[in-house]
Backbone as CSV, one residue per row, in Angstrom:
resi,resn,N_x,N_y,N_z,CA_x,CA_y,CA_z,C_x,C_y,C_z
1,UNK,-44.522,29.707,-6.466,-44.964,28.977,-5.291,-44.242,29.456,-4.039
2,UNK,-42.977,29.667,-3.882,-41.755,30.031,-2.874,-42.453,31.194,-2.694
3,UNK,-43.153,32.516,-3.413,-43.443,33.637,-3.160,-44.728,33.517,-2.139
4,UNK,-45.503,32.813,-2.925,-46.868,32.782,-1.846,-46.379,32.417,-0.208
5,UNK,-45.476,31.661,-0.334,-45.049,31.124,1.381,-44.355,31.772,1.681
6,UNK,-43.633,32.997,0.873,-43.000,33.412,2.016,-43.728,34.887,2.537
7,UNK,-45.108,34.932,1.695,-46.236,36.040,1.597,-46.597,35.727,2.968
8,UNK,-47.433,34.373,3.115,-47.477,33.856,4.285,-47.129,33.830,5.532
9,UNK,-45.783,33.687,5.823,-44.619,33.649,6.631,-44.526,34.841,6.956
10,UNK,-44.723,35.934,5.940,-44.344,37.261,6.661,-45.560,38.044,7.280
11,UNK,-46.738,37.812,6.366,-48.361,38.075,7.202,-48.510,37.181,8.294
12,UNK,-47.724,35.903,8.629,-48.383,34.915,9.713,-47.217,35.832,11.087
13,UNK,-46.247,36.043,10.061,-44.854,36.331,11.281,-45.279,37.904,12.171
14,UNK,-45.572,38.464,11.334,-46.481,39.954,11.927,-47.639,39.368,12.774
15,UNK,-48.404,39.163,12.691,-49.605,38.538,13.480,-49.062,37.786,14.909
16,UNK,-48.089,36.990,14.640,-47.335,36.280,15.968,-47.145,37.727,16.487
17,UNK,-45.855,38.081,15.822,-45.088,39.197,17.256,-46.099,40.294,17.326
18,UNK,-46.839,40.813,16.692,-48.087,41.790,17.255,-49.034,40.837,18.205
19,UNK,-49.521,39.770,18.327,-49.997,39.033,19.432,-49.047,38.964,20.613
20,UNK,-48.386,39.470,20.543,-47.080,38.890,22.046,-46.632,40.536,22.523
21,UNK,-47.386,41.559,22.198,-46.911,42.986,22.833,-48.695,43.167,23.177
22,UNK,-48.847,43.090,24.239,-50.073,43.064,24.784,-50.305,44.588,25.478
23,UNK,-49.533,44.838,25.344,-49.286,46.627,26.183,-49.120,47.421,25.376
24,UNK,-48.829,46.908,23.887,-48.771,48.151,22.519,-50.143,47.915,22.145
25,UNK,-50.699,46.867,21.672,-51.823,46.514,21.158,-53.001,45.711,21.911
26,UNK,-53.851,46.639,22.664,-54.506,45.841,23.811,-55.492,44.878,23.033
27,UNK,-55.994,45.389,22.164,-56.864,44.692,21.267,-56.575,42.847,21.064
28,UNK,-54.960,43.472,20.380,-54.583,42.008,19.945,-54.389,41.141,21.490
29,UNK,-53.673,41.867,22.500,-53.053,41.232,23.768,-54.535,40.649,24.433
30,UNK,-56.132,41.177,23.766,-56.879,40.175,24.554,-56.750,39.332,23.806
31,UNK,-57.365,39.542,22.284,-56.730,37.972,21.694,-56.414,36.652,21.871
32,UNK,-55.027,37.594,22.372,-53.853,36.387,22.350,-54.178,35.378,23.754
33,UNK,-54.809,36.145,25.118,-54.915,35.737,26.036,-56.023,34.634,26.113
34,UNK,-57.024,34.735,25.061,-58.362,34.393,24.601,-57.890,33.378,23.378
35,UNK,-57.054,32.870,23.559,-56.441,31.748,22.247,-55.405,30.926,22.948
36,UNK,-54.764,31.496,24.442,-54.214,30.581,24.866,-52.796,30.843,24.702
37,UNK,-52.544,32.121,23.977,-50.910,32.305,23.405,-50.384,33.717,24.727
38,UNK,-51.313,33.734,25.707,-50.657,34.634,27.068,-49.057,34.742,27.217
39,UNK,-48.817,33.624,26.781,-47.084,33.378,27.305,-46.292,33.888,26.490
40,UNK,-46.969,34.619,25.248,-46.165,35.626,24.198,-45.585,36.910,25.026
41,UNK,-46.017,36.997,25.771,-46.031,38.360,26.284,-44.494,38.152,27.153
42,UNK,-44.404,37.372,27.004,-42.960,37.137,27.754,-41.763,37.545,26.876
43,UNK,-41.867,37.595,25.451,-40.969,37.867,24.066,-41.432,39.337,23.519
44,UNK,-42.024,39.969,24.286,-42.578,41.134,23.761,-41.376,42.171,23.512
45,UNK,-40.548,42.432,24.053,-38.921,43.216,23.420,-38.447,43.009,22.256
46,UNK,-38.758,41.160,21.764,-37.634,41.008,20.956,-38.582,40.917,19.934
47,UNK,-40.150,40.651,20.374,-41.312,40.543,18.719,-41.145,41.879,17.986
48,UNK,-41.365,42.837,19.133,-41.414,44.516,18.101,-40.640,44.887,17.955
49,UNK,-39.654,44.439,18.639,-38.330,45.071,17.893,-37.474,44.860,16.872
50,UNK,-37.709,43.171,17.226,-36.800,42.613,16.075,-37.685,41.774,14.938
51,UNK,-38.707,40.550,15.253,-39.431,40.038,14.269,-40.173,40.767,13.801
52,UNK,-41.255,41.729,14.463,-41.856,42.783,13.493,-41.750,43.592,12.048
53,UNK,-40.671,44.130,12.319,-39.558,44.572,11.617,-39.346,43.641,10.506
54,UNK,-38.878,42.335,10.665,-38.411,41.606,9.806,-39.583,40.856,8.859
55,UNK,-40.461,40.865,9.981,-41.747,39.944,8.810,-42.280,41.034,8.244
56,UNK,-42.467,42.021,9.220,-43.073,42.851,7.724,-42.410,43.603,6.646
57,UNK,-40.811,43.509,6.863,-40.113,43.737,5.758,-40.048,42.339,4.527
58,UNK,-40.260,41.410,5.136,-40.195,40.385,4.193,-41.377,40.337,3.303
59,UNK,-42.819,40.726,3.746,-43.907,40.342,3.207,-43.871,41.756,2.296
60,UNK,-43.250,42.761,2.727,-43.143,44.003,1.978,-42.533,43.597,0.217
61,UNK,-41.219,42.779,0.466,-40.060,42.536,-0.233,-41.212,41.734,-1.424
62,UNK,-41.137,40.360,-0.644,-42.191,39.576,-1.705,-42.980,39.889,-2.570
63,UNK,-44.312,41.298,-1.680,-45.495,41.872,-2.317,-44.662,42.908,-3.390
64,UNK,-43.639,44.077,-3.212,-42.941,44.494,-4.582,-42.285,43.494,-5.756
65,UNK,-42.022,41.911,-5.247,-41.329,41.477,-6.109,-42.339,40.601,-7.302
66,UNK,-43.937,40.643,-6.543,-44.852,39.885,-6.809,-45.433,41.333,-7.933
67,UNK,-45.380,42.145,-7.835,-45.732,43.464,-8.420,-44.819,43.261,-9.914
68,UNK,-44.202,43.236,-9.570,-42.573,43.171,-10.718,-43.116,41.861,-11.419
69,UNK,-43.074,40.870,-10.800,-43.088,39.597,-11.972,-45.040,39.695,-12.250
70,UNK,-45.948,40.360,-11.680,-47.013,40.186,-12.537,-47.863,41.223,-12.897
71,UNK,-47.488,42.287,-13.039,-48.100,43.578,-13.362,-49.419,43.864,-13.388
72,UNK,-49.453,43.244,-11.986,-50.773,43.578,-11.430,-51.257,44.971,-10.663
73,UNK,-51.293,46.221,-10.853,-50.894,47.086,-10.324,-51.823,47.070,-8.943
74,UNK,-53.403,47.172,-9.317,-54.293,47.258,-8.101,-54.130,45.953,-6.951
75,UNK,-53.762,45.171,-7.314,-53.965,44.139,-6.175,-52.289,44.506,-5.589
76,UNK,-51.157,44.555,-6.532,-49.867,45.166,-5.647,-50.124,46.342,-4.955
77,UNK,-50.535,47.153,-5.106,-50.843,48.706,-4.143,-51.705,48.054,-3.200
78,UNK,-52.784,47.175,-3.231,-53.015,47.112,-1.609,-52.490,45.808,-1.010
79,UNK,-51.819,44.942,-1.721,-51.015,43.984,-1.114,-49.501,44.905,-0.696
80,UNK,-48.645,45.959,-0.742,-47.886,46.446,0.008,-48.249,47.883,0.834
81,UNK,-49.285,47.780,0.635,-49.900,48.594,1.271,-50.004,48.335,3.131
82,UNK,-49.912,47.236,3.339,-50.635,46.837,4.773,-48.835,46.549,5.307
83,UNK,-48.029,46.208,4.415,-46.433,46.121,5.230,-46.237,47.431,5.544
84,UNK,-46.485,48.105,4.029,-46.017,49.755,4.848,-46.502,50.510,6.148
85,UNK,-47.722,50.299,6.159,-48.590,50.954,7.129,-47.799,49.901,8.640
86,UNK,-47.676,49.026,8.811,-47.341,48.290,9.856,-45.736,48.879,10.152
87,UNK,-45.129,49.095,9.044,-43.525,49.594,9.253,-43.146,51.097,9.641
88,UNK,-44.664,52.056,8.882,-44.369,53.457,9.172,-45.150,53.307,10.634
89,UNK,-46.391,52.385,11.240,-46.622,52.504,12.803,-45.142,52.630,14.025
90,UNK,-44.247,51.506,13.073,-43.519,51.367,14.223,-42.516,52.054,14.496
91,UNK,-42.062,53.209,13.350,-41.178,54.064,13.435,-41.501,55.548,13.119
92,UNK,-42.062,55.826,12.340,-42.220,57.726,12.541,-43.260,58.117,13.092
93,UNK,-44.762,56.929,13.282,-45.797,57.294,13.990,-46.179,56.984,15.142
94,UNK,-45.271,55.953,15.677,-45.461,55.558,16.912,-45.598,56.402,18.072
95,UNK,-45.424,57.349,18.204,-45.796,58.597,19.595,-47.163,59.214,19.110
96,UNK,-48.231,59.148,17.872,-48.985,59.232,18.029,-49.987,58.652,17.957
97,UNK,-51.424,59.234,19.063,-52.338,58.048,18.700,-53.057,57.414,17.954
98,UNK,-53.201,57.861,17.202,-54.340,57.468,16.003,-52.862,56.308,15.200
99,UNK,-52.115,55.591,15.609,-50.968,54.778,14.947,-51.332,53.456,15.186
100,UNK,-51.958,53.258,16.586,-52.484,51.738,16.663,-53.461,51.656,15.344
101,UNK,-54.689,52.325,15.138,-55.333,51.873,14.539,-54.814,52.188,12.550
102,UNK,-53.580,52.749,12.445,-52.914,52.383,11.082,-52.921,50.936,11.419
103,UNK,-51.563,50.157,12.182,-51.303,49.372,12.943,-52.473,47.945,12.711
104,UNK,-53.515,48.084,12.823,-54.496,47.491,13.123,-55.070,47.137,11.439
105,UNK,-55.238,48.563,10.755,-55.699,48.383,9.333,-54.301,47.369,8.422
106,UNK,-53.362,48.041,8.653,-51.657,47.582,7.864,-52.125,45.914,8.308
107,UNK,-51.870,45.246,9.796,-51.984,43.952,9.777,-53.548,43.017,9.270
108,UNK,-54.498,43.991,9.475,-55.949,42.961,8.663,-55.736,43.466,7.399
109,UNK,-55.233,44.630,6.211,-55.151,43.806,5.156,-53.864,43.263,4.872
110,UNK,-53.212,42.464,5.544,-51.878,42.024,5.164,-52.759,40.579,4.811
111,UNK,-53.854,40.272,5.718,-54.083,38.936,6.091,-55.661,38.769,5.307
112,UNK,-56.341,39.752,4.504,-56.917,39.906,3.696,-56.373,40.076,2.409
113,UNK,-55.106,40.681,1.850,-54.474,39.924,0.664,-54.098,38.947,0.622
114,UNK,-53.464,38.592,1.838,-53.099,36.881,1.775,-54.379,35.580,1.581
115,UNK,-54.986,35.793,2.479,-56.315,35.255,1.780,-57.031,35.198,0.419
116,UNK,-56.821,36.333,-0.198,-57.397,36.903,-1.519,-56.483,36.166,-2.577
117,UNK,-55.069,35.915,-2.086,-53.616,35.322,-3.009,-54.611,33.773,-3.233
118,UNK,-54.719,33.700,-2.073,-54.809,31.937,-1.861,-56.235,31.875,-3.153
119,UNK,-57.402,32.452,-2.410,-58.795,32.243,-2.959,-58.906,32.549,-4.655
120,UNK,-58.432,33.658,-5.348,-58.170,34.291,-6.696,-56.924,34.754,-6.545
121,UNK,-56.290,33.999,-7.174,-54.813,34.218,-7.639,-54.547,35.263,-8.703
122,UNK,-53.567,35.855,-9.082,-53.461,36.394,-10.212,-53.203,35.806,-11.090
123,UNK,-54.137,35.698,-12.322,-53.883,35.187,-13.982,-52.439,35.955,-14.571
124,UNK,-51.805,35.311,-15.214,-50.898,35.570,-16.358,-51.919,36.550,-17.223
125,UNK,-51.042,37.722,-17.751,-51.350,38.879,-18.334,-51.646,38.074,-20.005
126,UNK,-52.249,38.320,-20.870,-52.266,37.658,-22.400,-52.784,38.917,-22.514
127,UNK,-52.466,38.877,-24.317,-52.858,40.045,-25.137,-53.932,39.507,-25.842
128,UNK,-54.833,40.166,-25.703,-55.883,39.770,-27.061,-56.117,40.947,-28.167
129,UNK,-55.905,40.185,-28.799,-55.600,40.979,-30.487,-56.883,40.849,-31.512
């Protein structure tokens, strides 16, 4: 149960601080302006630099540890799939362009496995003999 929320927390926590850098991600920065959350843009130093980073290392952490306790292989490869892509945007690909739209894929399926967690969960593995 603790895993799913903190799956959550780290797909909801990426989505915040990528809504609040309106000048990295124009896409999201209309968004955000179009939802009423404009005043993010005021924390935009400390979202990509510092919460970014951290939620999507957390949702990273969870989705390998969720891999480990249920040997699910296909749904773990694209459930850490969307932290990585969000973590390699913000550090070895960031000077080029085609990185927003990693960026863009990494955070919609972070928030399309998380959805998928909630809707079909993963079953316990059984042997049938």
């Amino acid at each position: 149960m603790i895993n799913k929320i903190l799956d959550k927390v780290g797909s909801g926590g990426v989505w915040l601080a990528a809504l609040s850098c309106t000048a990295c991600f124009p896409a999201l920065g209309s968004l955000a302006s179009a939802l009423g959350l404009g005043f993010l843009s005021h924390f935009e130093g400390i979202a990509v630099n510092t919460l970014l980073p951290i939620f999507a290392s957390l949702a990273l952490l969870v989705n390998l540890y969720n891999w480990h306790k249920n040997k699910s292989h296909t749904r773990a490869v694209f459930s850490t799939l969307g932290p990585v892509a969000v973590l390699l945007t913000l550090y070895p690909f960031w000077q080029y362009n085609w990185s927003t739209y990693l960026f863009y894929f990494g955070i919609c399926l972070m928030v399309v496995m998380s959805v998928l967690d909630i809707v079909k969960p993963v079953r316990k593995q059984t042997c049938k003999i």
